[in-house]
mmCIF file of C-alpha atoms in Angstrom:
data_model
loop_
_atom_site.group_PDB
_atom_site.id
_atom_site.type_symbol
_atom_site.label_atom_id
_atom_site.label_comp_id
_atom_site.label_asym_id
_atom_site.label_seq_id
_atom_site.Cartn_x
_atom_site.Cartn_y
_atom_site.Cartn_z
ATOM 1 C CA UNK A 819 -17.703 -18.477 28.652
ATOM 2 C CA UNK A 820 -17.046 -18.198 24.935
ATOM 3 C CA UNK A 821 -14.941 -15.251 23.767
ATOM 4 C CA UNK A 822 -15.830 -13.369 20.622
ATOM 5 C CA UNK A 823 -13.394 -12.617 17.828
ATOM 6 C CA UNK A 824 -11.473 -9.374 18.343
ATOM 7 C CA UNK A 825 -12.119 -8.197 14.777
ATOM 8 C CA UNK A 826 -14.649 -5.306 14.811
ATOM 9 C CA UNK A 827 -18.140 -6.472 13.891
ATOM 10 C CA UNK A 828 -17.305 -10.176 13.983
ATOM 11 C CA UNK A 829 -19.579 -12.205 16.286
ATOM 12 C CA UNK A 830 -17.868 -15.554 15.754
ATOM 13 C CA UNK A 831 -16.150 -17.280 18.625
ATOM 14 C CA UNK A 832 -12.413 -16.816 18.992
ATOM 15 C CA UNK A 833 -10.214 -19.891 18.782
ATOM 16 C CA UNK A 834 -9.320 -21.573 22.049
ATOM 17 C CA UNK A 835 -5.906 -19.945 22.439
ATOM 18 C CA UNK A 836 -6.251 -16.935 20.139
ATOM 19 C CA UNK A 837 -7.917 -13.562 19.931
ATOM 20 C CA UNK A 838 -9.588 -14.129 16.547
ATOM 21 C CA UNK A 839 -11.998 -16.567 14.979
ATOM 22 C CA UNK A 840 -10.665 -19.152 12.550
ATOM 23 C CA UNK A 841 -11.407 -16.965 9.506
ATOM 24 C CA UNK A 842 -9.783 -13.794 10.826
ATOM 25 C CA UNK A 843 -6.855 -15.774 12.201
ATOM 26 C CA UNK A 844 -6.241 -17.106 8.686
ATOM 27 C CA UNK A 845 -6.491 -13.586 7.219
ATOM 28 C CA UNK A 846 -4.016 -12.286 9.795
ATOM 29 C CA UNK A 847 -1.550 -15.007 8.840
ATOM 30 C CA UNK A 848 -1.966 -14.522 5.081
ATOM 31 C CA UNK A 849 -2.285 -10.738 4.829
ATOM 32 C CA UNK A 850 -0.597 -9.181 7.861
ATOM 33 C CA UNK A 851 -3.772 -7.940 9.563
ATOM 34 C CA UNK A 852 -6.967 -9.719 10.530
ATOM 35 C CA UNK A 853 -9.046 -7.285 8.458
ATOM 36 C CA UNK A 854 -6.647 -6.674 5.567
ATOM 37 C CA UNK A 855 -7.958 -7.405 2.077
ATOM 38 C CA UNK A 856 -5.391 -8.790 -0.299
ATOM 39 C CA UNK A 857 -3.999 -6.403 -2.917
ATOM 40 C CA UNK A 858 -4.534 -7.985 -6.307
ATOM 41 C CA UNK A 859 -2.824 -7.634 -9.648
ATOM 42 C CA UNK A 860 -5.887 -5.745 -10.885
ATOM 43 C CA UNK A 861 -5.664 -3.325 -7.933
ATOM 44 C CA UNK A 862 -2.096 -2.503 -8.917
ATOM 45 C CA UNK A 863 -2.776 -1.992 -12.628
ATOM 46 C CA UNK A 864 -3.191 1.816 -12.589
ATOM 47 C CA UNK A 865 -0.327 2.557 -10.154
ATOM 48 C CA UNK A 866 1.972 0.268 -12.134
ATOM 49 C CA UNK A 867 1.053 2.027 -15.375
ATOM 50 C CA UNK A 868 1.875 5.372 -13.740
ATOM 51 C CA UNK A 869 5.236 4.101 -12.482
ATOM 52 C CA UNK A 870 6.187 2.631 -15.848
ATOM 53 C CA UNK A 871 5.270 5.916 -17.496
ATOM 54 C CA UNK A 872 7.511 7.862 -15.125
ATOM 55 C CA UNK A 873 10.388 5.454 -15.705
ATOM 56 C CA UNK A 874 9.957 5.794 -19.473
ATOM 57 C CA UNK A 875 9.816 9.600 -19.330
ATOM 58 C CA UNK A 876 12.980 9.640 -17.242
ATOM 59 C CA UNK A 877 14.783 6.722 -18.825
ATOM 60 C CA UNK A 878 18.181 8.374 -18.547
ATOM 61 C CA UNK A 879 17.917 9.090 -14.829
ATOM 62 C CA UNK A 880 20.425 7.020 -12.821
ATOM 63 C CA UNK A 881 17.965 6.401 -9.963
ATOM 64 C CA UNK A 882 16.547 3.349 -11.722
ATOM 65 C CA UNK A 883 19.925 1.667 -12.060
ATOM 66 C CA UNK A 884 20.786 2.636 -8.490
ATOM 67 C CA UNK A 885 17.540 1.092 -7.246
ATOM 68 C CA UNK A 886 18.244 -2.093 -9.170
ATOM 69 C CA UNK A 887 21.676 -2.084 -7.573
ATOM 70 C CA UNK A 888 20.105 -1.953 -4.120
ATOM 71 C CA UNK A 889 17.941 -4.915 -5.070
ATOM 72 C CA UNK A 890 21.024 -6.850 -6.176
ATOM 73 C CA UNK A 891 22.577 -6.099 -2.780
ATOM 74 C CA UNK A 892 19.515 -7.612 -1.112
ATOM 75 C CA UNK A 893 19.789 -10.684 -3.324
ATOM 76 C CA UNK A 894 23.492 -10.955 -2.468
ATOM 77 C CA UNK A 895 22.650 -10.817 1.231
ATOM 78 C CA UNK A 896 20.014 -13.517 0.735
ATOM 79 C CA UNK A 897 22.533 -15.765 -1.012
ATOM 80 C CA UNK A 898 24.952 -15.225 1.873
ATOM 81 C CA UNK A 899 22.262 -16.237 4.364
ATOM 82 C CA UNK A 900 21.656 -19.458 2.439
ATOM 83 C CA UNK A 901 25.394 -20.141 2.175
ATOM 84 C CA UNK A 902 25.726 -20.225 5.957
ATOM 85 C CA UNK A 903 23.804 -23.527 5.974
ATOM 86 C CA UNK A 904 21.765 -23.586 9.144
ATOM 87 C CA UNK A 905 23.049 -20.421 10.780
ATOM 88 C CA UNK A 906 20.444 -17.799 11.662
ATOM 89 C CA UNK A 907 16.690 -18.189 11.998
ATOM 90 C CA UNK A 908 14.613 -20.518 9.886
ATOM 91 C CA UNK A 909 12.432 -17.588 8.871
ATOM 92 C CA UNK A 910 15.429 -15.616 7.602
ATOM 93 C CA UNK A 911 16.546 -18.617 5.545
ATOM 94 C CA UNK A 912 13.057 -18.998 4.127
ATOM 95 C CA UNK A 913 12.938 -15.292 3.259
ATOM 96 C CA UNK A 914 16.353 -15.630 1.638
ATOM 97 C CA UNK A 915 15.232 -18.610 -0.413
ATOM 98 C CA UNK A 916 12.165 -16.741 -1.669
ATOM 99 C CA UNK A 917 14.229 -13.656 -2.473
ATOM 100 C CA UNK A 918 16.706 -15.632 -4.566
ATOM 101 C CA UNK A 919 13.887 -17.508 -6.280
ATOM 102 C CA UNK A 920 12.237 -14.205 -7.213
ATOM 103 C CA UNK A 921 15.492 -12.688 -8.475
ATOM 104 C CA UNK A 922 16.191 -15.704 -10.676
ATOM 105 C CA UNK A 923 12.709 -15.720 -12.203
ATOM 106 C CA UNK A 924 11.928 -12.017 -12.721
ATOM 107 C CA UNK A 925 13.906 -9.098 -14.159
ATOM 108 C CA UNK A 926 15.100 -6.547 -11.602
ATOM 109 C CA UNK A 927 13.343 -3.720 -13.496
ATOM 110 C CA UNK A 928 9.966 -5.469 -13.214
ATOM 111 C CA UNK A 929 10.485 -6.153 -9.510
ATOM 112 C CA UNK A 930 11.473 -2.526 -8.964
ATOM 113 C CA UNK A 931 8.483 -1.115 -10.858
ATOM 114 C CA UNK A 932 6.041 -3.359 -9.025
ATOM 115 C CA UNK A 933 7.458 -2.404 -5.643
ATOM 116 C CA UNK A 934 7.207 1.299 -6.507
ATOM 117 C CA UNK A 935 3.614 0.747 -7.634
ATOM 118 C CA UNK A 936 2.710 -0.695 -4.219
ATOM 119 C CA UNK A 937 4.177 2.394 -2.545
ATOM 120 C CA UNK A 938 2.229 4.606 -4.938
ATOM 121 C CA UNK A 939 -1.013 2.762 -4.236
ATOM 122 C CA UNK A 940 -0.446 3.071 -0.486
ATOM 123 C CA UNK A 941 -0.129 6.841 -0.878
ATOM 124 C CA UNK A 942 -3.178 7.130 -3.118
ATOM 125 C CA UNK A 943 -5.351 4.716 -1.102
ATOM 126 C CA UNK A 944 -3.949 4.617 2.436
ATOM 127 C CA UNK A 945 -7.044 2.939 3.863
ATOM 128 C CA UNK A 946 -6.340 -0.151 1.776
ATOM 129 C CA UNK A 947 -3.367 -0.914 4.038
ATOM 130 C CA UNK A 948 -4.374 -1.333 7.677
ATOM 131 C CA UNK A 949 -0.901 -1.312 9.221
ATOM 132 C CA UNK A 950 2.791 -1.168 8.358
ATOM 133 C CA UNK A 951 2.936 -4.931 8.778
ATOM 134 C CA UNK A 952 0.020 -5.431 6.404
ATOM 135 C CA UNK A 953 1.681 -3.124 3.870
ATOM 136 C CA UNK A 954 4.906 -5.123 3.887
ATOM 137 C CA UNK A 955 3.097 -8.443 3.653
ATOM 138 C CA UNK A 956 1.129 -7.157 0.642
ATOM 139 C CA UNK A 957 4.364 -5.856 -0.879
ATOM 140 C CA UNK A 958 5.891 -9.309 -0.554
ATOM 141 C CA UNK A 959 2.771 -11.009 -1.919
ATOM 142 C CA UNK A 960 2.670 -8.823 -5.025
ATOM 143 C CA UNK A 961 6.354 -9.384 -5.773
ATOM 144 C CA UNK A 962 6.107 -13.140 -5.213
ATOM 145 C CA UNK A 963 3.075 -13.083 -7.497
ATOM 146 C CA UNK A 964 5.321 -12.049 -10.385
ATOM 147 C CA UNK A 965 6.552 -15.624 -10.751
ATOM 148 C CA UNK A 966 4.611 -18.823 -11.339
ATOM 149 C CA UNK A 967 7.041 -20.597 -9.010
ATOM 150 C CA UNK A 968 4.857 -19.584 -6.061
ATOM 151 C CA UNK A 969 1.613 -20.952 -7.473
ATOM 152 C CA UNK A 970 0.381 -24.526 -7.504
ATOM 153 C CA UNK A 971 -2.645 -26.134 -9.128
ATOM 154 C CA UNK A 972 -5.365 -28.519 -8.020
ATOM 155 C CA UNK A 973 -8.313 -30.105 -9.772
ATOM 156 C CA UNK A 974 -11.774 -29.158 -8.525
ATOM 157 C CA UNK A 975 -13.968 -32.200 -9.140
ATOM 158 C CA UNK A 976 -17.128 -30.169 -8.451
ATOM 159 C CA UNK A 977 -16.478 -27.720 -11.283
ATOM 160 C CA UNK A 978 -14.322 -29.940 -13.455
ATOM 161 C CA UNK A 979 -11.677 -27.219 -13.657
ATOM 162 C CA UNK A 980 -8.069 -26.865 -12.658
ATOM 163 C CA UNK A 981 -7.544 -24.066 -10.153
ATOM 164 C CA UNK A 982 -4.446 -22.225 -9.023
ATOM 165 C CA UNK A 983 -3.463 -21.816 -5.400
ATOM 166 C CA UNK A 984 -0.912 -19.368 -3.996
ATOM 167 C CA UNK A 985 1.775 -20.850 -1.760
ATOM 168 C CA UNK A 986 1.824 -18.692 1.352
ATOM 169 C CA UNK A 987 4.885 -17.659 3.325
ATOM 170 C CA UNK A 988 4.795 -17.868 7.127
ATOM 171 C CA UNK A 989 4.123 -14.325 8.400
ATOM 172 C CA UNK A 990 7.511 -14.200 10.138
ATOM 173 C CA UNK A 991 9.334 -15.007 6.887
ATOM 174 C CA UNK A 992 7.168 -12.509 4.977
ATOM 175 C CA UNK A 993 8.103 -9.894 7.571
ATOM 176 C CA UNK A 994 11.817 -10.501 7.045
ATOM 177 C CA UNK A 995 11.498 -10.429 3.272
ATOM 178 C CA UNK A 996 9.347 -7.293 3.439
ATOM 179 C CA UNK A 997 11.993 -5.545 5.516
ATOM 180 C CA UNK A 998 14.676 -6.384 2.960
ATOM 181 C CA UNK A 999 12.511 -5.169 0.069
ATOM 182 C CA UNK A 1000 11.753 -1.933 1.911
ATOM 183 C CA UNK A 1001 15.470 -1.300 2.353
ATOM 184 C CA UNK A 1002 15.970 -1.710 -1.390
ATOM 185 C CA UNK A 1003 13.019 0.298 -2.678
ATOM 186 C CA UNK A 1004 11.401 2.154 0.222
ATOM 187 C CA UNK A 1005 13.182 5.528 0.029
ATOM 188 C CA UNK A 1006 12.675 5.944 -3.723
ATOM 189 C CA UNK A 1007 9.171 4.469 -3.563
ATOM 190 C CA UNK A 1008 8.102 7.030 -0.961
ATOM 191 C CA UNK A 1009 9.706 9.855 -2.964
ATOM 192 C CA UNK A 1010 7.887 8.834 -6.152
ATOM 193 C CA UNK A 1011 4.594 8.572 -4.286
ATOM 194 C CA UNK A 1012 5.034 12.066 -2.825
ATOM 195 C CA UNK A 1013 5.992 13.472 -6.239
ATOM 196 C CA UNK A 1014 2.893 11.940 -7.828
ATOM 197 C CA UNK A 1015 0.660 13.362 -5.076
ATOM 198 C CA UNK A 1016 2.145 16.856 -5.367
ATOM 199 C CA UNK A 1017 1.782 16.850 -9.142
ATOM 200 C CA UNK A 1018 -1.848 15.750 -8.915
ATOM 201 C CA UNK A 1019 -2.558 18.430 -6.335
ATOM 202 C CA UNK A 1020 -0.911 21.079 -8.521
ATOM 203 C CA UNK A 1021 -2.959 19.931 -11.518
ATOM 204 C CA UNK A 1022 -6.149 20.145 -9.447
ATOM 205 C CA UNK A 1023 -5.295 23.695 -8.339
ATOM 206 C CA UNK A 1024 -4.626 24.707 -11.943
ATOM 207 C CA UNK A 1025 -7.938 23.213 -13.030
ATOM 208 C CA UNK A 1026 -9.717 25.174 -10.287
ATOM 209 C CA UNK A 1027 -7.985 28.379 -11.384
ATOM 210 C CA UNK A 1028 -8.952 27.748 -15.001
ATOM 211 C CA UNK A 1029 -12.588 27.264 -13.991
ATOM 212 C CA UNK A 1030 -12.530 30.550 -12.050
ATOM 213 C CA UNK A 1031 -11.096 32.373 -15.052
ATOM 214 C CA UNK A 1032 -13.748 30.860 -17.302
ATOM 215 C CA UNK A 1033 -16.502 31.906 -14.904
ATOM 216 C CA UNK A 1034 -15.127 35.442 -14.746
ATOM 217 C CA UNK A 1035 -14.926 35.580 -18.528
ATOM 218 C CA UNK A 1036 -18.534 34.425 -18.860
ATOM 219 C CA UNK A 1037 -19.710 37.025 -16.353
ATOM 220 C CA UNK A 1038 -17.929 39.734 -18.360
ATOM 221 C CA UNK A 1039 -19.881 38.923 -21.501
ATOM 222 C CA UNK A 1040 -22.277 41.657 -22.636
#
């Protein structure tokens, strides 16, 4: 008897040895959850603008340099993993290779800001991330997307156009890399997200109070 895909609402047959259909199995591998939608550059535009604004307004605060220092520690660890030549898991070596490649292609400040923006988006739109694993995979995908080194091209004869394709990491390697990135930026990213939420809530309360005062003033008119 055929088994249906485990994803809610999907009526397709599951693969022979898996719990999901071919489509959801591919999504699970690429995005960290069978129902996770990829976080795009456009999705991150507003959170990234907010993070850059906070960095600019607090340019003298040492937390930015400290966060970049944590990232350099991660890169140093990745280089050490690669230097061991064959020691450790293949997934750790692949994560290390991708980490070094990212560090060599993109400024630490841009990597830091993008990571913080993902944390901010997760706080503002928690339903966009279906699990902790999906969050870390999306974090890795957005950082790897900062460099063209992870994109290839192919020619579509049907449209006559050259198209770009993203080179995926195995989910195990993405998990390792995501864990390293979280160690570098997670604590500050969560703090910034909480600060942004509290400030927005305070602004909303003030706006409500201002509306009440205006209503009272209007009622007092004679």
